[in-house]
Short mmCIF file of C-alpha atoms and ligand atoms in Angstrom, two decimals:
data_model
loop_
_atom_site.label_atom_id
_atom_site.label_comp_id
_atom_site.label_asym_id
_atom_site.label_seq_id
_atom_site.Cartn_x
_atom_site.Cartn_y
_atom_site.Cartn_z
CA MET A 1 37.91 -4.89 -25.84
CA ALA A 2 34.19 -5.04 -26.98
CA MET A 3 32.48 -3.73 -23.92
CA SER A 4 28.25 -4.16 -24.18
CA VAL A 5 26.68 -0.89 -23.39
CA LEU A 6 22.77 -0.40 -24.17
CA GLY A 7 23.00 -4.30 -24.64
CA ALA A 8 23.62 -3.60 -28.52
CA THR A 9 27.24 -4.08 -29.03
CA MET A 10 27.58 -5.13 -32.40
CA ALA A 11 29.42 -8.73 -32.91
CA GLY A 12 33.45 -8.18 -33.40
CA ALA A 13 33.04 -4.31 -33.38
CA GLU A 14 35.57 -2.49 -30.98
CA PRO A 15 34.07 0.42 -29.32
CA PRO A 16 37.00 3.12 -29.25
CA LYS A 17 39.69 3.13 -26.46
CA GLY A 18 40.73 5.88 -24.47
CA GLU A 19 44.44 7.41 -24.86
CA PRO A 20 45.93 9.46 -21.92
CA PHE A 21 45.41 13.15 -22.97
CA GLY A 22 47.73 14.34 -20.02
CA LYS A 23 46.73 15.73 -16.64
CA THR A 24 44.83 18.88 -15.34
CA SER A 25 46.64 21.42 -13.02
CA ARG A 26 44.66 19.60 -10.21
CA GLY A 27 46.34 16.29 -11.17
CA GLU A 28 43.76 14.57 -12.68
CA PRO A 29 44.13 12.06 -15.76
CA VAL A 30 42.45 12.89 -18.88
CA GLU A 31 41.53 10.77 -21.54
CA LEU A 32 41.08 11.26 -25.20
CA TYR A 33 38.67 8.97 -27.17
CA THR A 34 38.57 9.00 -31.06
CA LEU A 35 35.49 7.98 -32.93
CA LYS A 36 35.55 6.95 -36.61
CA ASN A 37 33.07 6.27 -39.39
CA LYS A 38 33.19 4.48 -42.76
CA GLY A 39 32.57 7.97 -44.13
CA GLY A 40 36.01 9.07 -43.34
CA LEU A 41 34.92 11.36 -40.43
CA THR A 42 36.77 11.13 -36.85
CA ALA A 43 35.85 12.70 -34.03
CA LYS A 44 38.21 13.31 -30.72
CA ILE A 45 36.52 13.82 -27.38
CA MET A 46 38.22 14.57 -24.19
CA THR A 47 37.13 13.80 -20.45
CA ARG A 48 37.87 17.19 -19.30
CA GLY A 49 34.72 18.89 -19.84
CA ALA A 50 33.23 16.21 -22.26
CA THR A 51 34.73 18.34 -24.99
CA LEU A 52 35.12 17.88 -28.63
CA THR A 53 38.86 18.81 -29.52
CA GLU A 54 38.71 17.45 -33.07
CA LEU A 55 36.22 16.80 -35.87
CA ASN A 56 37.77 15.92 -39.14
CA VAL A 57 35.51 15.97 -41.81
CA PRO A 58 36.15 15.55 -45.67
CA ASP A 59 35.20 18.56 -48.30
CA LYS A 60 33.70 17.93 -52.12
CA ASN A 61 37.48 16.78 -53.26
CA GLY A 62 37.63 14.40 -50.29
CA ASP A 63 40.04 16.57 -48.47
CA VAL A 64 39.86 16.33 -44.70
CA ALA A 65 40.30 19.16 -42.26
CA ASP A 66 39.49 19.43 -38.68
CA VAL A 67 36.51 22.08 -38.49
CA VAL A 68 36.64 22.93 -34.99
CA LEU A 69 38.43 25.08 -32.52
CA GLY A 70 40.67 23.55 -29.79
CA TRP A 71 44.17 23.27 -28.43
CA ASP A 72 46.60 20.74 -28.19
CA ASP A 73 46.71 19.75 -24.54
CA VAL A 74 44.70 20.08 -21.19
CA ALA A 75 46.80 23.31 -20.26
CA GLY A 76 45.61 24.90 -23.37
CA TYR A 77 41.96 24.42 -22.71
CA GLU A 78 42.70 25.56 -18.85
CA SER A 79 44.09 28.86 -20.09
CA ALA A 80 42.54 31.82 -20.15
CA ASP A 81 42.75 32.17 -23.63
CA ASN A 82 40.02 29.08 -23.87
CA GLN A 83 36.48 30.44 -24.85
CA TYR A 84 34.72 27.34 -24.16
CA PHE A 85 35.57 25.49 -26.97
CA GLY A 86 34.21 22.06 -27.78
CA CYS A 87 33.07 21.70 -24.61
CA THR A 88 29.70 20.39 -22.32
CA THR A 89 28.46 23.63 -20.56
CA GLY A 90 26.29 24.50 -17.98
CA ARG A 91 24.93 23.49 -15.41
CA VAL A 92 23.10 26.56 -16.93
CA ALA A 93 24.55 27.52 -20.22
CA ASN A 94 24.36 31.60 -21.29
CA ARG A 95 23.79 33.93 -19.02
CA ILE A 96 21.86 34.42 -15.85
CA ALA A 97 21.13 38.15 -15.21
CA LYS A 98 23.67 39.26 -12.04
CA GLY A 99 23.79 35.60 -11.05
CA LYS A 100 20.74 35.69 -9.21
CA PHE A 101 17.19 33.68 -9.18
CA THR A 102 14.91 32.05 -7.20
CA VAL A 103 13.87 28.51 -6.54
CA LEU A 104 10.77 27.52 -4.11
CA ASN A 105 11.01 30.93 -2.20
CA LYS A 106 14.60 30.59 -1.98
CA GLU A 107 16.94 33.32 -3.34
CA TYR A 108 20.33 32.12 -4.91
CA GLN A 109 23.67 34.00 -5.91
CA VAL A 110 25.96 32.18 -8.71
CA PRO A 111 29.28 33.67 -9.36
CA VAL A 112 29.45 36.87 -11.69
CA ASN A 113 32.13 35.95 -14.39
CA ASN A 114 30.91 37.81 -16.80
CA ALA A 115 30.02 40.88 -15.12
CA PRO A 116 27.44 42.22 -14.53
CA ASN A 117 25.92 38.39 -15.14
CA ALA A 118 26.41 34.53 -14.55
CA LEU A 119 27.93 32.77 -17.75
CA HIS A 120 28.01 29.09 -18.52
CA GLY A 121 27.89 27.61 -15.52
CA GLY A 122 30.63 29.31 -13.05
CA VAL A 123 34.09 29.50 -12.44
CA GLU A 124 36.06 26.39 -11.43
CA ARG A 125 33.63 23.39 -11.63
CA SER A 126 31.56 24.67 -14.28
CA LEU A 127 30.75 21.51 -16.48
CA ASP A 128 33.71 22.54 -19.01
CA LYS A 129 36.16 22.24 -16.37
CA VAL A 130 35.37 19.06 -14.52
CA VAL A 131 36.72 15.68 -15.44
CA TRP A 132 33.89 13.27 -16.55
CA LYS A 133 33.63 9.31 -16.61
CA ALA A 134 33.85 7.83 -19.91
CA GLU A 135 32.11 4.70 -20.96
CA PRO A 136 33.02 3.60 -24.65
CA PHE A 137 29.99 2.11 -26.70
CA GLU A 138 29.49 0.89 -30.22
CA THR A 139 25.60 0.25 -31.50
CA HIS A 140 24.29 -0.42 -35.09
CA ARG A 141 24.58 3.64 -35.61
CA GLY A 142 28.52 3.76 -34.77
CA GLN A 143 30.89 4.00 -32.01
CA GLY A 144 30.59 6.59 -29.18
CA VAL A 145 31.39 7.25 -25.70
CA LYS A 146 29.14 8.14 -22.77
CA PHE A 147 30.27 10.71 -20.33
CA THR A 148 28.70 10.92 -16.56
CA TYR A 149 29.31 13.57 -14.06
CA THR A 150 27.50 13.81 -11.12
CA SER A 151 27.38 17.73 -9.46
CA PRO A 152 27.09 17.74 -5.77
CA ASP A 153 24.50 19.93 -3.99
CA GLY A 154 25.47 23.42 -3.95
CA GLU A 155 28.37 23.19 -6.77
CA GLU A 156 29.13 26.46 -8.45
CA GLY A 157 26.07 27.82 -6.09
CA TYR A 158 23.28 25.74 -7.93
CA PRO A 159 21.00 23.76 -5.76
CA GLY A 160 20.72 19.86 -6.03
CA LYS A 161 22.49 16.67 -6.60
CA LEU A 162 22.45 16.77 -10.53
CA THR A 163 23.21 13.75 -12.22
CA MET A 164 24.12 14.01 -15.91
CA GLU A 165 25.27 11.98 -18.79
CA VAL A 166 26.29 13.34 -22.26
CA SER A 167 26.87 10.81 -25.06
CA TYR A 168 28.57 11.76 -28.26
CA GLN A 169 28.11 8.88 -31.15
CA LEU A 170 29.35 9.21 -34.79
CA THR A 171 26.97 7.74 -36.95
CA GLY A 172 27.36 6.06 -40.39
CA ASP A 173 25.10 8.92 -41.63
CA ASN A 174 27.93 11.27 -41.01
CA GLU A 175 26.41 12.93 -37.86
CA LEU A 176 28.02 13.74 -34.70
CA ARG A 177 24.85 13.17 -32.24
CA ILE A 178 25.12 14.52 -28.70
CA GLU A 179 22.43 12.94 -26.05
CA TYR A 180 21.60 14.56 -22.56
CA ILE A 181 20.00 13.38 -19.87
CA ALA A 182 20.13 14.84 -16.37
CA THR A 183 18.14 14.06 -13.16
CA SER A 184 18.36 15.87 -9.89
CA ASP A 185 17.06 15.60 -6.25
CA ARG A 186 15.74 19.02 -5.60
CA PRO A 187 14.43 21.48 -8.35
CA THR A 188 17.25 23.25 -10.27
CA PRO A 189 17.53 25.36 -13.39
CA VAL A 190 19.60 22.95 -16.08
CA ASN A 191 20.45 24.20 -19.33
CA LEU A 192 23.21 22.22 -21.09
CA THR A 193 24.62 22.76 -24.40
CA ASN A 194 27.69 21.99 -26.45
CA HIS A 195 29.66 24.86 -26.97
CA SER A 196 31.88 23.88 -30.56
CA TYR A 197 33.50 26.85 -32.75
CA PHE A 198 33.15 25.86 -36.50
CA ASN A 199 35.07 27.20 -38.97
CA LEU A 200 33.97 24.60 -42.62
CA GLN A 201 37.10 25.61 -44.27
CA GLY A 202 39.45 24.23 -41.29
CA ALA A 203 39.90 26.01 -37.73
CA GLY A 204 42.28 28.59 -38.15
CA SER A 205 40.95 29.84 -41.74
CA PRO A 206 40.71 33.36 -41.27
CA THR A 207 37.01 34.02 -41.30
CA VAL A 208 33.43 32.59 -41.22
CA LEU A 209 32.29 35.57 -42.95
CA ASP A 210 31.81 33.94 -46.20
CA HIS A 211 30.14 30.75 -44.64
CA GLU A 212 25.81 30.84 -45.80
CA VAL A 213 23.94 30.27 -42.91
CA THR A 214 19.96 28.96 -42.46
CA ILE A 215 18.09 28.95 -39.51
CA HIS A 216 14.57 28.01 -38.99
CA ALA A 217 13.52 30.34 -36.49
CA ASP A 218 10.89 33.31 -37.16
CA LYS A 219 11.59 34.93 -34.10
CA TYR A 220 14.43 35.87 -31.71
CA THR A 221 14.64 37.11 -28.12
CA PRO A 222 16.41 40.87 -27.99
CA THR A 223 18.48 41.67 -25.06
CA ASP A 224 19.69 44.64 -23.39
CA ASP A 225 23.27 45.61 -23.63
CA THR A 226 24.56 43.13 -20.95
CA LEU A 227 23.32 40.11 -23.51
CA ILE A 228 19.91 39.64 -21.09
CA PRO A 229 16.71 39.13 -22.91
CA THR A 230 14.13 41.89 -22.36
CA GLY A 231 11.44 38.97 -22.05
CA LYS A 232 10.16 40.67 -25.69
CA ILE A 233 10.29 37.97 -28.38
CA ASP A 234 10.41 40.04 -31.86
CA PRO A 235 10.20 38.63 -35.48
CA VAL A 236 13.08 38.59 -37.16
CA GLU A 237 11.67 39.93 -40.34
CA GLY A 238 13.18 43.00 -41.41
CA THR A 239 16.36 42.36 -39.07
CA PRO A 240 19.93 40.79 -40.12
CA LEU A 241 18.62 38.46 -37.72
CA ASP A 242 16.48 37.08 -40.59
CA PHE A 243 18.34 33.59 -41.70
CA ARG A 244 14.85 31.90 -42.98
CA SER A 245 16.82 31.79 -46.18
CA ALA A 246 20.38 31.47 -46.65
CA HIS A 247 22.57 34.49 -46.18
CA LYS A 248 26.37 34.81 -46.15
CA ILE A 249 27.37 36.08 -42.18
CA GLY A 250 29.04 38.82 -43.86
CA GLU A 251 26.21 40.29 -45.92
CA ARG A 252 24.35 42.10 -42.82
CA ILE A 253 27.01 41.72 -39.69
CA GLU A 254 28.10 45.31 -39.93
CA GLN A 255 24.72 46.51 -38.92
CA LEU A 256 25.64 44.77 -35.52
CA ASP A 257 29.06 46.13 -35.04
CA LYS A 258 28.02 48.79 -32.25
CA THR A 259 25.60 46.47 -30.34
CA ALA A 260 26.75 44.87 -27.10
CA ALA A 261 27.05 41.53 -29.37
CA ILE A 262 29.53 43.05 -31.58
CA GLY A 263 28.16 40.89 -34.20
CA TYR A 264 25.64 37.61 -34.02
CA ASP A 265 25.19 36.52 -30.55
CA HIS A 266 21.64 35.78 -30.44
CA ASN A 267 19.27 33.51 -29.22
CA PHE A 268 16.92 32.47 -32.04
CA VAL A 269 13.58 31.05 -31.10
CA LEU A 270 13.04 27.88 -32.94
CA ASN A 271 10.18 26.93 -35.44
CA GLY A 272 8.32 23.70 -34.82
CA ALA A 273 7.99 22.13 -31.50
CA SER A 274 10.41 21.82 -28.91
CA GLY A 275 10.81 18.10 -27.37
CA THR A 276 10.96 16.92 -31.22
CA LEU A 277 13.88 16.43 -33.18
CA ARG A 278 13.72 18.92 -36.25
CA LYS A 279 16.20 20.40 -38.30
CA ILE A 280 16.95 23.98 -37.08
CA ALA A 281 19.69 25.33 -39.29
CA ARG A 282 22.18 24.62 -41.99
CA VAL A 283 25.44 26.05 -42.66
CA LYS A 284 27.56 25.96 -46.07
CA ASP A 285 31.30 27.04 -46.75
CA PRO A 286 31.06 27.57 -50.66
CA LYS A 287 34.78 27.30 -51.18
CA SER A 288 35.32 23.75 -49.53
CA GLY A 289 31.52 22.59 -50.41
CA ARG A 290 31.05 21.16 -46.82
CA VAL A 291 27.88 21.83 -45.25
CA LEU A 292 27.04 21.41 -41.33
CA THR A 293 23.22 20.58 -40.78
CA VAL A 294 22.02 21.23 -36.99
CA GLN A 295 19.00 19.09 -35.39
CA THR A 296 17.75 19.35 -32.02
CA THR A 297 14.91 18.78 -29.51
CA GLU A 298 15.23 22.50 -27.62
CA PRO A 299 13.44 25.32 -28.16
CA GLY A 300 16.25 27.68 -28.81
CA VAL A 301 19.98 28.36 -30.78
CA GLN A 302 22.25 30.52 -29.77
CA PHE A 303 24.24 31.70 -32.89
CA TYR A 304 27.76 33.52 -31.86
CA THR A 305 29.96 34.43 -34.67
CA GLY A 306 33.16 34.39 -32.30
CA ASN A 307 33.07 38.22 -32.11
CA PHE A 308 35.43 37.51 -28.58
CA LEU A 309 37.84 35.52 -30.41
CA LYS A 310 41.08 37.88 -30.40
CA GLY A 311 43.77 35.76 -32.57
CA GLN A 312 45.12 33.40 -29.93
CA LYS A 313 47.09 30.80 -31.05
CA ALA A 314 45.92 27.39 -30.23
CA LYS A 315 45.86 23.85 -31.99
CA GLY A 316 48.41 23.43 -34.84
CA SER A 317 49.68 26.94 -33.70
CA LYS A 318 46.74 28.20 -35.93
CA THR A 319 45.10 31.45 -34.85
CA TYR A 320 41.76 32.27 -34.32
CA ALA A 321 41.02 35.80 -35.47
CA HIS A 322 37.99 37.67 -34.67
CA ARG A 323 34.83 35.98 -36.41
CA SER A 324 36.84 33.26 -37.42
CA ALA A 325 34.47 30.40 -36.23
CA LEU A 326 30.52 30.42 -35.64
CA CYS A 327 28.59 28.26 -32.73
CA LEU A 328 24.98 26.97 -32.98
CA GLU A 329 24.44 26.36 -29.40
CA THR A 330 21.20 24.27 -29.11
CA GLN A 331 19.44 25.37 -26.08
CA HIS A 332 16.48 26.50 -23.70
CA PHE A 333 16.40 30.78 -23.60
CA PRO A 334 19.22 32.59 -21.82
CA ASP A 335 17.99 33.78 -18.40
CA SER A 336 14.89 31.65 -18.51
CA VAL A 337 15.24 31.06 -14.99
CA ASN A 338 14.11 34.39 -14.19
CA HIS A 339 11.65 34.90 -17.22
CA PRO A 340 8.41 32.92 -16.42
CA GLU A 341 7.06 33.69 -19.75
CA PHE A 342 9.81 31.72 -21.67
CA PRO A 343 9.94 27.72 -21.69
CA THR A 344 11.18 26.48 -18.21
CA THR A 345 14.69 25.21 -17.25
CA ILE A 346 13.53 24.00 -13.99
CA LEU A 347 14.24 20.28 -13.34
CA LYS A 348 11.77 18.88 -10.66
CA ALA A 349 12.75 16.16 -8.48
CA GLY A 350 11.89 12.88 -10.17
CA ASP A 351 11.68 14.64 -13.64
CA LYS A 352 14.17 13.75 -16.56
CA TYR A 353 15.90 16.38 -18.38
CA THR A 354 16.59 15.40 -21.94
CA HIS A 355 18.32 17.07 -25.04
CA ILE A 356 19.40 15.73 -28.41
CA CYS A 357 21.56 17.86 -30.57
CA VAL A 358 22.70 16.25 -34.18
CA TYR A 359 25.52 17.64 -36.17
CA GLY A 360 25.31 16.51 -39.74
CA PHE A 361 27.86 16.92 -42.53
CA SER A 362 28.03 16.25 -46.21
CA ALA A 363 29.97 18.19 -48.98
CA GLU A 364 28.59 19.44 -52.39
C1 GLA B 401 28.48 32.36 -25.68
C2 GLA B 401 28.38 33.50 -25.72
C3 GLA B 401 29.06 34.80 -26.15
C4 GLA B 401 30.30 34.05 -25.53
C5 GLA B 401 30.86 33.12 -25.67
C6 GLA B 401 32.14 32.35 -25.19
O1 GLA B 401 28.22 32.03 -26.89
O2 GLA B 401 26.97 33.85 -25.80
O3 GLA B 401 28.62 36.03 -25.60
O4 GLA B 401 30.54 34.58 -24.36
O5 GLA B 401 29.85 32.19 -25.20
O6 GLA B 401 33.20 33.18 -25.15
#
């Protein structure tokens, strides 16, 4: 049934329908939505964690493959082997040093789940683990689903009641457009992202070391050996992080083998004005010809090359080897809440957090 959302539902067009996708271990029913476009792309997103579970994309010969890591069922997503595959991540994505921060002179301690730091919003009720409410829609751009979740004051230790909306839309231009909105009744840190892992040869292909990457960033935020920024902002020039022209991931990654990140796991300070949607990265797999472009309004992107993947057997019984996928997580800088010199992540009461991330696909 065509439900009118955003007042722009097209005559005769059918918004996607949700299908049952099992239950969480708490007994909550989970639904899966399938978005399709004329370019032959299909995206599947489930209500647990507003998570992208599948993204099917044609290659240069028109052969379609699922290019994102995931699991076949909710139990897989709940397992210890799930490393945030495809989820909406927060309330504060990335790391907070020792899980401590101060807002309005009050000190907060959030769970330390990546010793000695807090990672990706918490333990039991981080945004990847809660079930969001879904509302499908269709506009001139294409099919979409809007997910909403209100995180109560104090959830996972964070102050303020945080009301969030994440919408995914598959456009006629072969883009998966993700838009975030959040408001709070008290000042609170917010840093949302999507944690999709891509392998443009298809999820489960052995490596991404042959993928060619360009990132439009002159600078990055160096870290200590627990991956917390030192506060410095350094040039990428002369380092293996210089992706201002295309480089294969495997070309220089060994220089990072002995670092805490064991590869690429860095926040890049993106060129151009944050708040403006701009192209920030391009990834090409020479074998399939698939190309991913990333646009965002955010000031940073965490480029992570799956260094902690450990051969877990997941969706379709495929194995996810060390460095067999990459993430480009558009976001504010890690531990911003403890770095007043970084763009702020504090959302004030009455203000609106917005963030757009567009993953675009083509083949050549
Ligand atoms: C992010 C972090 C990585 C790792 C993954 C999840 O990308 O930067 O260090 O924790 O999430 O495994």
